[in-house]
mmCIF file of C-alpha atoms and ligand atoms in Angstrom:
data_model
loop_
_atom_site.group_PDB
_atom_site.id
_atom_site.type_symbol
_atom_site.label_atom_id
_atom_site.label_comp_id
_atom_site.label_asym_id
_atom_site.label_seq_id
_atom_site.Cartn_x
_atom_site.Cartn_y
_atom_site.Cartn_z
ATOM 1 C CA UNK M 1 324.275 219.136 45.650
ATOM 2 C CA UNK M 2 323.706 216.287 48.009
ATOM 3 C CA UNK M 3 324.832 215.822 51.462
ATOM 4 C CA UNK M 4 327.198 212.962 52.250
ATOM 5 C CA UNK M 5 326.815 211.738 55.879
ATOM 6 C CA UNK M 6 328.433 208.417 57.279
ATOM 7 C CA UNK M 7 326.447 205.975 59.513
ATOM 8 C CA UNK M 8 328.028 204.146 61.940
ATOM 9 C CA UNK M 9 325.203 200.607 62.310
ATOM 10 C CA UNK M 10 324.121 197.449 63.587
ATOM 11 C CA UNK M 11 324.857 194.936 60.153
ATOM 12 C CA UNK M 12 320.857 194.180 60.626
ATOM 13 C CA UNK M 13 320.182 198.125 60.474
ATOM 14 C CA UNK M 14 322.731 198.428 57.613
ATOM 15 C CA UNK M 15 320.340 195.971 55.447
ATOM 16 C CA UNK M 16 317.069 198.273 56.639
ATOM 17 C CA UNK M 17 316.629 200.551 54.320
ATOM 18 C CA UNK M 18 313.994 202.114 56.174
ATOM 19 C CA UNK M 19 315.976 202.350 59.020
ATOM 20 C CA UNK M 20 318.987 203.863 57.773
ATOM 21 C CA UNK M 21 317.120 206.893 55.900
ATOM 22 C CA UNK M 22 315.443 207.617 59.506
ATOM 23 C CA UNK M 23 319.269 207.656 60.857
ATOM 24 C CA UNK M 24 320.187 210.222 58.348
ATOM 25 C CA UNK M 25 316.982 212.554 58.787
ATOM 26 C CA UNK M 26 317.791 212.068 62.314
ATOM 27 C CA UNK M 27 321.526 213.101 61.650
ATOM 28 C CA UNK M 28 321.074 216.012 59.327
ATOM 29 C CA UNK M 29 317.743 217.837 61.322
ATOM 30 C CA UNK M 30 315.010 217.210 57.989
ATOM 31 C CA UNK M 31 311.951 215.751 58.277
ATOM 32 C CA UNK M 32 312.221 212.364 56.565
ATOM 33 C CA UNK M 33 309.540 213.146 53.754
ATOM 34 C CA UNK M 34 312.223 216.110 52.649
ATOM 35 C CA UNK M 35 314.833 212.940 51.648
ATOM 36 C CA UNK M 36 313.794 212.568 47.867
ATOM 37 C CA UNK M 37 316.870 209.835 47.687
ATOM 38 C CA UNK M 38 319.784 208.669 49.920
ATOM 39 C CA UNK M 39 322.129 206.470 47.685
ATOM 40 C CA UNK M 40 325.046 204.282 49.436
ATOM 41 C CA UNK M 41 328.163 205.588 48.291
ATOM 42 C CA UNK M 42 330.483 202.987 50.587
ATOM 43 C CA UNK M 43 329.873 199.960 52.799
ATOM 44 C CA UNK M 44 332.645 198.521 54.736
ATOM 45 C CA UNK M 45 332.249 196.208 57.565
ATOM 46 C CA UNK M 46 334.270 197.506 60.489
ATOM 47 C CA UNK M 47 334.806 193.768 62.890
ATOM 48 C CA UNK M 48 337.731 195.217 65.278
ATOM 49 C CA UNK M 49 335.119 195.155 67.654
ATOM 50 C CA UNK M 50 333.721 192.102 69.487
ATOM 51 C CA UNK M 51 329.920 193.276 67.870
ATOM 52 C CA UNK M 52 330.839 193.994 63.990
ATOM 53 C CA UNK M 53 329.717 197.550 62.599
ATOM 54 C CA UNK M 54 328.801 198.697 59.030
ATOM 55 C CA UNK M 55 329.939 202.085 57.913
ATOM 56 C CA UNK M 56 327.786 203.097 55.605
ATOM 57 C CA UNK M 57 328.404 206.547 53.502
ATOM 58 C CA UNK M 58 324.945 208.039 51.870
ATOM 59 C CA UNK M 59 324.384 210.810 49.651
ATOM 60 C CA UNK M 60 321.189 212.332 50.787
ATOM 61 C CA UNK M 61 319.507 214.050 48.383
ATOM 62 C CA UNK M 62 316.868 216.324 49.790
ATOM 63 C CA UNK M 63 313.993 217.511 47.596
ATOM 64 C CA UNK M 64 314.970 216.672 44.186
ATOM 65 C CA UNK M 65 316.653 213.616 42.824
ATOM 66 C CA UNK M 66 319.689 213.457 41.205
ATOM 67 C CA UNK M 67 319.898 214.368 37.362
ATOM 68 C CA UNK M 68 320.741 213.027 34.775
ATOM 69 C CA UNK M 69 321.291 209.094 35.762
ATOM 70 C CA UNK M 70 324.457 208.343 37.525
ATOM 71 C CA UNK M 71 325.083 205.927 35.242
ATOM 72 C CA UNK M 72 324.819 205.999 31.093
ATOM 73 C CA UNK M 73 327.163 204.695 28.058
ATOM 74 C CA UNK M 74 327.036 206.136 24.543
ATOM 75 C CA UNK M 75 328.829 203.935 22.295
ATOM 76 C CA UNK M 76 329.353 205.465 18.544
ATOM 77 C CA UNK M 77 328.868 203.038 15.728
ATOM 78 C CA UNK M 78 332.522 202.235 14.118
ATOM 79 C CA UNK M 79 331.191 200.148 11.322
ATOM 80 C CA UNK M 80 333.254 201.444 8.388
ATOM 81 C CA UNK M 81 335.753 203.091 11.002
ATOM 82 C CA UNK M 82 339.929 202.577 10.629
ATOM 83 C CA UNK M 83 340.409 198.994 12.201
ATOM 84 C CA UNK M 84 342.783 197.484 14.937
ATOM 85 C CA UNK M 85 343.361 194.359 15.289
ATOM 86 C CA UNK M 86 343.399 193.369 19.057
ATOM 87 C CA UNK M 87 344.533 189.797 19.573
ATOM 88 C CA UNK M 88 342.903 188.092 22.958
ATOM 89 C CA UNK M 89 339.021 188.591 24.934
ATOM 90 C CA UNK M 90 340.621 188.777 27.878
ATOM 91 C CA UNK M 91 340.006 191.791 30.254
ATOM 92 C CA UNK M 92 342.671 194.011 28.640
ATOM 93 C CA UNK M 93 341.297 192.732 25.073
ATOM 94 C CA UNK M 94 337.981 193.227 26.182
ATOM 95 C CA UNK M 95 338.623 196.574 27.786
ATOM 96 C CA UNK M 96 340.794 197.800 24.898
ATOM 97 C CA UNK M 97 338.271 197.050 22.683
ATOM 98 C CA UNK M 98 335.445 199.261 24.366
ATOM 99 C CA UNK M 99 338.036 201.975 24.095
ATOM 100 C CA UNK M 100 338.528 201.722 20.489
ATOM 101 C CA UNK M 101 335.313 201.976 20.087
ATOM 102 C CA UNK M 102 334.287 205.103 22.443
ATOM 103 C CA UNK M 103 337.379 206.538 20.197
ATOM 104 C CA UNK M 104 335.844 206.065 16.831
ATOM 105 C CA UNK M 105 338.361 203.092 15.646
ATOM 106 C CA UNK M 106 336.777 199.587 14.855
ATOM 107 C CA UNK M 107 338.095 196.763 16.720
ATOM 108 C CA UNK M 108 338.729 193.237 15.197
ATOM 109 C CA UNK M 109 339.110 191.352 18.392
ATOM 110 C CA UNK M 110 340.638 187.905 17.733
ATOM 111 C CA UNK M 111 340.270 184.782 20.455
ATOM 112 C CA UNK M 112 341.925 181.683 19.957
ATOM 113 C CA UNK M 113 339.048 179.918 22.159
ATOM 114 C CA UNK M 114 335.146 179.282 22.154
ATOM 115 C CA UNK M 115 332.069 181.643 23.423
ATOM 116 C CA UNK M 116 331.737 181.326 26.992
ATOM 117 C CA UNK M 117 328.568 178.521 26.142
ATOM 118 C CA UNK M 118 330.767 176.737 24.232
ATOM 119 C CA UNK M 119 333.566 177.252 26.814
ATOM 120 C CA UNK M 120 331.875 175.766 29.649
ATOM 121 C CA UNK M 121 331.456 172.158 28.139
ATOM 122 C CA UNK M 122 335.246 172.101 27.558
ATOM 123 C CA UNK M 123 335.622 173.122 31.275
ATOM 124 C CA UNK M 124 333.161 170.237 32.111
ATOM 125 C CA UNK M 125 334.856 167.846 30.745
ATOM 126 C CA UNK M 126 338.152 168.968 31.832
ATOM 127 C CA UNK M 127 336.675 168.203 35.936
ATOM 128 C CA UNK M 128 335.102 164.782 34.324
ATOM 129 C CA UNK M 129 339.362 164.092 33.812
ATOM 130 C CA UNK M 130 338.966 163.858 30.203
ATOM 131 C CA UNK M 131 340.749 165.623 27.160
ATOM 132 C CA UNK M 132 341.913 169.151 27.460
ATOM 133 C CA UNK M 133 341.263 171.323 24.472
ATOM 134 C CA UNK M 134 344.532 173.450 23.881
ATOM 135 C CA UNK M 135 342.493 176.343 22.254
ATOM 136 C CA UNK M 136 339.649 176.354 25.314
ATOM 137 C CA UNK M 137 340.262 175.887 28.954
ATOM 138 C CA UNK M 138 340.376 177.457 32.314
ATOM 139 C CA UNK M 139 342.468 180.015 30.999
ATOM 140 C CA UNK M 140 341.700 180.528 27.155
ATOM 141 C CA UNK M 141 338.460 181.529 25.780
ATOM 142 C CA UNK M 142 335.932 184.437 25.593
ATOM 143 C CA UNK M 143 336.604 186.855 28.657
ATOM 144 C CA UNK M 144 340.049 184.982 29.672
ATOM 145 C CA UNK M 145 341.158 183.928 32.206
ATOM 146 C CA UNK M 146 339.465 184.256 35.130
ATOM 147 C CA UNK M 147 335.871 184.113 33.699
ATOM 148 C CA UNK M 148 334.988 180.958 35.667
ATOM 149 C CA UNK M 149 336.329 182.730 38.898
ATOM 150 C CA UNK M 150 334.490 184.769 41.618
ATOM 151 C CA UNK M 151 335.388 188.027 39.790
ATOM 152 C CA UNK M 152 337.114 189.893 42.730
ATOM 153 C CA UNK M 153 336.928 193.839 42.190
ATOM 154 C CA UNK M 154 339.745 194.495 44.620
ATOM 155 C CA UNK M 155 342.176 197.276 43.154
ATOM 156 C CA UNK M 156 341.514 201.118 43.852
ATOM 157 C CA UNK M 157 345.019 201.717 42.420
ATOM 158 C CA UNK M 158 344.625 205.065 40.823
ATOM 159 C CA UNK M 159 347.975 204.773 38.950
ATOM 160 C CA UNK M 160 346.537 202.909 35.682
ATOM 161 C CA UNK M 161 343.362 204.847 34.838
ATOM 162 C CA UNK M 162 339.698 205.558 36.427
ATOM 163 C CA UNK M 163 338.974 202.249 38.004
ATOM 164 C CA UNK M 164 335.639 203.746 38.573
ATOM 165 C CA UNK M 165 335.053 203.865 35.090
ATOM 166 C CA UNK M 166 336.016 199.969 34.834
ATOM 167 C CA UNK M 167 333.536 199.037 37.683
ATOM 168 C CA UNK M 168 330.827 201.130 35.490
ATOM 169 C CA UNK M 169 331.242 200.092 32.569
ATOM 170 C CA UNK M 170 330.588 196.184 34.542
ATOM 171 C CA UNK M 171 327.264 197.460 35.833
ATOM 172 C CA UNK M 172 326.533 198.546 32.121
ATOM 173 C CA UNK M 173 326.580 195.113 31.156
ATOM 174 C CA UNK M 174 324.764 193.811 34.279
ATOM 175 C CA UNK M 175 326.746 193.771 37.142
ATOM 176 C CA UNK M 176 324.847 194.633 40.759
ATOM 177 C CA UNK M 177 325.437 198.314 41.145
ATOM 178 C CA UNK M 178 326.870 197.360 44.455
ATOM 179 C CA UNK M 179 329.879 196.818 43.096
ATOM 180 C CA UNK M 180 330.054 200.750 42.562
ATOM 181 C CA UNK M 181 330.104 201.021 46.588
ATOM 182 C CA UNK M 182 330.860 197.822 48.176
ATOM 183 C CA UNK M 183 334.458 197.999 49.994
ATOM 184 C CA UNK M 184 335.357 194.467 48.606
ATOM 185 C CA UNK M 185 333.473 193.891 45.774
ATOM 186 C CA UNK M 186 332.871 190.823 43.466
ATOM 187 C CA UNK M 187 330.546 189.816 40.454
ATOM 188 C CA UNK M 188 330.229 186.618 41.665
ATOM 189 C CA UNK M 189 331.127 183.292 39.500
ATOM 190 C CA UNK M 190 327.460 182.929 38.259
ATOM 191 C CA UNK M 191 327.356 186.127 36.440
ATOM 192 C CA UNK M 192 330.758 186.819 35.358
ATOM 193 C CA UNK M 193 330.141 184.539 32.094
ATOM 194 C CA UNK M 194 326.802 186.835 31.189
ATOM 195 C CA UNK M 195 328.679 189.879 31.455
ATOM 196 C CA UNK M 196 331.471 188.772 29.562
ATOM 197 C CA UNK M 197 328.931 187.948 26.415
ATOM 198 C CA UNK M 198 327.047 191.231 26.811
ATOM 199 C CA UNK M 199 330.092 193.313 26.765
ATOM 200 C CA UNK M 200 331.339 190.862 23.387
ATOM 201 C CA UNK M 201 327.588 192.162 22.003
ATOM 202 C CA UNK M 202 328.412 195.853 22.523
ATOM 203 C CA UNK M 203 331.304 195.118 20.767
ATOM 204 C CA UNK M 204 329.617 193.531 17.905
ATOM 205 C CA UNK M 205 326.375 195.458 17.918
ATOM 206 C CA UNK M 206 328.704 199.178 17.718
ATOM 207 C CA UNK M 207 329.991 197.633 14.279
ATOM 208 C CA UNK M 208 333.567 196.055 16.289
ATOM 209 C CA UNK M 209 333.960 192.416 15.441
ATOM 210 C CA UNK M 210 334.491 189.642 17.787
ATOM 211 C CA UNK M 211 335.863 186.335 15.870
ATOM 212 C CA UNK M 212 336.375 183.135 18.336
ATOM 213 C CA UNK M 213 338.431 179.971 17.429
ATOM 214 C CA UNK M 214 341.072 182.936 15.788
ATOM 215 C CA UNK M 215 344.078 181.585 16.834
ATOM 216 C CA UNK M 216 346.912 184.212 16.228
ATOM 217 C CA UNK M 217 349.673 182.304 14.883
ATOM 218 C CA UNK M 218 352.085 184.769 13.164
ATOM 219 C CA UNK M 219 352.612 188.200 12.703
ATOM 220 C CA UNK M 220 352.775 190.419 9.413
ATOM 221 C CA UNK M 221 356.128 192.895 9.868
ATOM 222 C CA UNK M 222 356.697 196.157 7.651
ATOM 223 C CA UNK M 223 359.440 198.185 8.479
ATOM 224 C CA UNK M 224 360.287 197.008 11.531
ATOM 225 C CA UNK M 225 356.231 197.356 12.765
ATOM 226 C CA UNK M 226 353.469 194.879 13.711
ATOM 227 C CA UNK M 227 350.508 195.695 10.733
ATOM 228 C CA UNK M 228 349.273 192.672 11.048
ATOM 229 C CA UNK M 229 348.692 189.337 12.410
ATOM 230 C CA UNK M 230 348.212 185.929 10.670
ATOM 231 C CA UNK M 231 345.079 183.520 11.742
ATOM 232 C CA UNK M 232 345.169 180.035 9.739
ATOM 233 C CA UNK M 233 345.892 180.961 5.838
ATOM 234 C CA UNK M 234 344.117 184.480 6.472
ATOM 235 C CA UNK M 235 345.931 187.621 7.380
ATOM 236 C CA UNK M 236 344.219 190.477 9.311
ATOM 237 C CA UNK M 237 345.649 193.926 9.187
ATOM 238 C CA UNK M 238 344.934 197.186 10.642
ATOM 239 C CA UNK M 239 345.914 200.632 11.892
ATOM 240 C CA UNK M 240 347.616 198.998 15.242
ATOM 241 C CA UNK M 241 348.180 195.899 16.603
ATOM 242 C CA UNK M 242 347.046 195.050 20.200
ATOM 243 C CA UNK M 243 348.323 192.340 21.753
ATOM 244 C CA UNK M 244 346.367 191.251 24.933
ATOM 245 C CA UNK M 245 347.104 187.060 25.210
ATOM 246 C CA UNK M 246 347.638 186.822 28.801
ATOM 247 C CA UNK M 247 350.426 185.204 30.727
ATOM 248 C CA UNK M 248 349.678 182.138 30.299
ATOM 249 C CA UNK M 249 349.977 182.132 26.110
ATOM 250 C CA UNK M 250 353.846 181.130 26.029
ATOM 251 C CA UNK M 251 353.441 180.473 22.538
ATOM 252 C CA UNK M 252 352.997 184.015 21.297
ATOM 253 C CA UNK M 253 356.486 185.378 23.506
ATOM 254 C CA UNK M 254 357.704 182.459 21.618
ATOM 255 C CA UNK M 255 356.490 183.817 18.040
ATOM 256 C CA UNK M 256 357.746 187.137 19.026
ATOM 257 C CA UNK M 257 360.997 185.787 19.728
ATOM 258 C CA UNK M 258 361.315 183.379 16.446
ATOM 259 C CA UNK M 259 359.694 186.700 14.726
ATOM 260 C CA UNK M 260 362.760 188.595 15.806
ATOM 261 C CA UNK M 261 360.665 190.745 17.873
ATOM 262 C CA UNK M 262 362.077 192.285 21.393
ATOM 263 C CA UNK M 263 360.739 190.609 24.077
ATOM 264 C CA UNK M 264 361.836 191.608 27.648
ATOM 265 C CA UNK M 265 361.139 189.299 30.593
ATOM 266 C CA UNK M 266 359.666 190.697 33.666
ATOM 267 C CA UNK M 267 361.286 189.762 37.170
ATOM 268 C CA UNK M 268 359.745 186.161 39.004
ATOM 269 C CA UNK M 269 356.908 186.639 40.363
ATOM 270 C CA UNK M 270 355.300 182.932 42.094
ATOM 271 C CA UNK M 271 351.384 182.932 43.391
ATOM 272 C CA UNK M 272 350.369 180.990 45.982
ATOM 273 C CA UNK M 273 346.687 179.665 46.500
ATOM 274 C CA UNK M 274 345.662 178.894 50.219
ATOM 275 C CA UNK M 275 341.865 177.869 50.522
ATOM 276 C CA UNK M 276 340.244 178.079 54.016
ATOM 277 C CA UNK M 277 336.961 177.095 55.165
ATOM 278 C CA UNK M 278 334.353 180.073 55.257
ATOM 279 C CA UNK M 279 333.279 179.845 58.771
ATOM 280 C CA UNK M 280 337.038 179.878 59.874
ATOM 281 C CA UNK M 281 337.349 182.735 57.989
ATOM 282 C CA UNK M 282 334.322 184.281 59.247
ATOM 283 C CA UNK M 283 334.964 183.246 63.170
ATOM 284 C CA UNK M 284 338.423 184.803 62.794
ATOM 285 C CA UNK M 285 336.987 188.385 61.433
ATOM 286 C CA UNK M 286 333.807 188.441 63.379
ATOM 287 C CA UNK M 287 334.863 186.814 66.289
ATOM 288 C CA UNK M 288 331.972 184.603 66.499
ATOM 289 C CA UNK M 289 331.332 181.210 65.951
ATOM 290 C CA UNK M 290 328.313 181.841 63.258
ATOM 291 C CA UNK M 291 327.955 184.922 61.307
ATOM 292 C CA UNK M 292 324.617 185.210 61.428
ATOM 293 C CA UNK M 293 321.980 186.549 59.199
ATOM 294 C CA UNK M 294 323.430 189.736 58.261
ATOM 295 C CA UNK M 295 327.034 189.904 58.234
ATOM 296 C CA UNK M 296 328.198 189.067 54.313
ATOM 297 C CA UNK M 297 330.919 186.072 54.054
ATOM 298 C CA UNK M 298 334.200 187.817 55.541
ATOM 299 C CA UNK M 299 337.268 188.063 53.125
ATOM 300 C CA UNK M 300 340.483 187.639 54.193
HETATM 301 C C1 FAD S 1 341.110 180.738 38.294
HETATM 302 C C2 FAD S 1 341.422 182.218 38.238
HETATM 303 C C3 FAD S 1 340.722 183.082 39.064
HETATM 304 C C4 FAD S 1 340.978 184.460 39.025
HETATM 305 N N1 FAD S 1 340.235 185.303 39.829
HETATM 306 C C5 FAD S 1 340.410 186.630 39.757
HETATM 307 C C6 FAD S 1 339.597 187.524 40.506
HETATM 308 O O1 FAD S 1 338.684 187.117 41.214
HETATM 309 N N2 FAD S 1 339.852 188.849 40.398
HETATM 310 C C7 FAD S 1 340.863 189.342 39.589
HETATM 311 O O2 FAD S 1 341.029 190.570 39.515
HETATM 312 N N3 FAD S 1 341.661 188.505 38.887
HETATM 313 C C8 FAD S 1 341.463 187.184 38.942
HETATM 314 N N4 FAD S 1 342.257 186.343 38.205
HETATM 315 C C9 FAD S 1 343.335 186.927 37.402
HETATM 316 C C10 FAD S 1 342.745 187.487 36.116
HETATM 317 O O3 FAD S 1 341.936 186.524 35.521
HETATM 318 C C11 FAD S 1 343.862 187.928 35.177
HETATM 319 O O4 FAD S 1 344.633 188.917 35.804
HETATM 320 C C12 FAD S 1 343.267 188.482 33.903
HETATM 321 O O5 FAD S 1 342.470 187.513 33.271
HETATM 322 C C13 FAD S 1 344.370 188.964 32.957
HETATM 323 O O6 FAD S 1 343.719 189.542 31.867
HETATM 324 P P1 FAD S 1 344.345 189.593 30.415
HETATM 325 O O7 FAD S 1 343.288 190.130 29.512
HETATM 326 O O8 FAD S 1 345.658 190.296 30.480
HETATM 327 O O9 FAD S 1 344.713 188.091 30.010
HETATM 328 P P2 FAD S 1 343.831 186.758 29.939
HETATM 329 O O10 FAD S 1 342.638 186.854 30.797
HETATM 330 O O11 FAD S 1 344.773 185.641 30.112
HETATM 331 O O12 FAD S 1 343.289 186.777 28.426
HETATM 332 C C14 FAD S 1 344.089 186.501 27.328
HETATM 333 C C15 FAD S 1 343.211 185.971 26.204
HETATM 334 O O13 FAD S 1 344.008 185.896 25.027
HETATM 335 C C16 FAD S 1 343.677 184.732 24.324
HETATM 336 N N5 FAD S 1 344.825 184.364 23.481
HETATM 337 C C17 FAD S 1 346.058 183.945 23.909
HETATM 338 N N6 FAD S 1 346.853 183.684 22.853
HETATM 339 C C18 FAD S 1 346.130 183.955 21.745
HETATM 340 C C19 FAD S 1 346.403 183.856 20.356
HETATM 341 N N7 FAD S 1 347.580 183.429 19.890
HETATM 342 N N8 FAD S 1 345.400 184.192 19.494
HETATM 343 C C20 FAD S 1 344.193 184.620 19.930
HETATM 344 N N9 FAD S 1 343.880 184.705 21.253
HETATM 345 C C21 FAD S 1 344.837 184.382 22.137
HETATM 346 C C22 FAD S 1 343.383 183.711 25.408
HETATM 347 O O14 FAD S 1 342.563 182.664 24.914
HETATM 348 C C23 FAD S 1 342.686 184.564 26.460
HETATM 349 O O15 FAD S 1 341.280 184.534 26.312
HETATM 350 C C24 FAD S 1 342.006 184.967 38.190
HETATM 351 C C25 FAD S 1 342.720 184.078 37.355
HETATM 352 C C26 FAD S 1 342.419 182.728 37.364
HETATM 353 C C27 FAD S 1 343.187 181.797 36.448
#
């Protein structure tokens, strides 16, 4: 069993390795040979203080290191498995479809939009001002809608499932492994599109199907139930229907309505975006002009 101690440091000794596994031989009366491996379990900056601290919780292993690796996914193959149909790449399509698959069913995931490559020239010439493609945008399009975005990890919410599972299933398909222990955690806007495709390829490669430029636009009702949905002059059926199109696909509430299905609206909700400069940002938390070399870029 390892120990877990909390270190209370400079943000320069936070980013010293060397340094910090001293602390904890220090703290815990071993020799620092005996520490076979000290993994950070938590960072958070603490900037109450006029000097800002790191809190940083280790797991000390002494002697032996930790078995078997923290961190391992064993997808089955589905190929000839029952199918569902889930309609949109989004994260809830995306997520859903993983799922499926770790439950033996095959997912056919459906996206109205392009591949994230193929994506990013629509977004391109979107911020040139010219045409907007309907089907592949800022919002629609292989990993949804906020693949082009910083990828904030924010939510410990408990309620909806093992969010530790979520964050380790995005180091799986090559997020930092910080994520797994950083207080505020983000992918980061230049990797978010790669981990979107390699999670689409463990989809693909476990015998799941990923089909872009599928545009869902009707549904196939028996007996009162969703079996399947129509794409074009095709129609794709399967065991369950999953619909995961986002907020900002009106057009499907309005299918669902015109294909007398229930739909329910939720109560207003209005976002806001405020954008500050950095270094305000940073002066504010660290109350300092400059941040310096080893402070990370505050969040709000
Ligand atoms: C610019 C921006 C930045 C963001 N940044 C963050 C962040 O940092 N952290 C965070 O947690 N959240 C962020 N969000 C919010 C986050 O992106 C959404 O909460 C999330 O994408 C919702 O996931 P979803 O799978 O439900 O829907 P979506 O991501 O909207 O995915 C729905 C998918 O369904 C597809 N689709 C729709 N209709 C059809 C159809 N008829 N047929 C086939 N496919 C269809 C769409 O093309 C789309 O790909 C951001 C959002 C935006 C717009």
């Amino acid at each position: 069993m390892p120990k877990t101690i909390t270190l209370q440091l400079s943000p320069k000794q936070a980013a010293d390795e060397k340094f910090y596994i001293a602390r904890a031989a220090e703290r815990l009366g071993i020799r620092q040979s005996e520490i076979a491996l000290a993994r950070v379990v938590k960072r958070s900056i603490d900037a109450r203080q006029r000097m800002a601290k790191v809190n940083l919780s280790l797991e000390i292993y002494i002697d032996k290191e930790p078995q078997p690796a923290p961190l391992h996914f064993d997808y089955p193959s589905v190929d000839g498995g029952t199918e569902v149909v889930v309609v949109g790449s989004g994260p809830a399509g995306l997520f859903a479809s993983l799922r499926l698959i770790e439950l033996g069913f095959k997912p056919i995931l459906l996206e109205r939009g392009k591949s994230v490559l193929s994506r990013k020239h629509d977004i391109a010439q979107i911020n040139r001002g010219g045409e907007i493609n309907p089907d592949s945008n800022y919002a629609f399009g292989e990993g949804g809608a906020g693949t082009f975005s910083d990828g904030k990890l924010f939510t410990r919410s408990k309620k909806r499932g093992d969010y530790n599972k979520a964050l380790q299933t995005l180091v799986w398909h090559g997020a930092n492994p910080a994520i797994l222990y950083e207080a505020h955690p983000h992918i980061g806007t230049d990797k978010l599109p790669r981990i979107i495709s390699n999670i689409c390829r463990t989809i693909n490669e476990h015998g799941g199907k990923v089909l872009f430029e599928s545009k869902v636009s009707g549904f196939v009702v028996k007996q009162g139930r969703i079996t399947g949905v129509k794409v074009g002059d095709n129609t794709i059926e399967g065991a369950a229907v999953v619909l995961a199109t986002g907020h900002s696909a009106r057009d499907i509430y309005e299918l669902l309505h015109a294909s007398g299905i229930a739909v329910e609206a939720k109560p207003f909700a209005m976002g806001v975006r405020i954008e500050h400069p950095q270094r305000l940002i940073d002066s504010i938390q660290y109350h300092r002009d400059e941040r310096g070399e080893w402070l990370p870029a505050a969040s709000y």
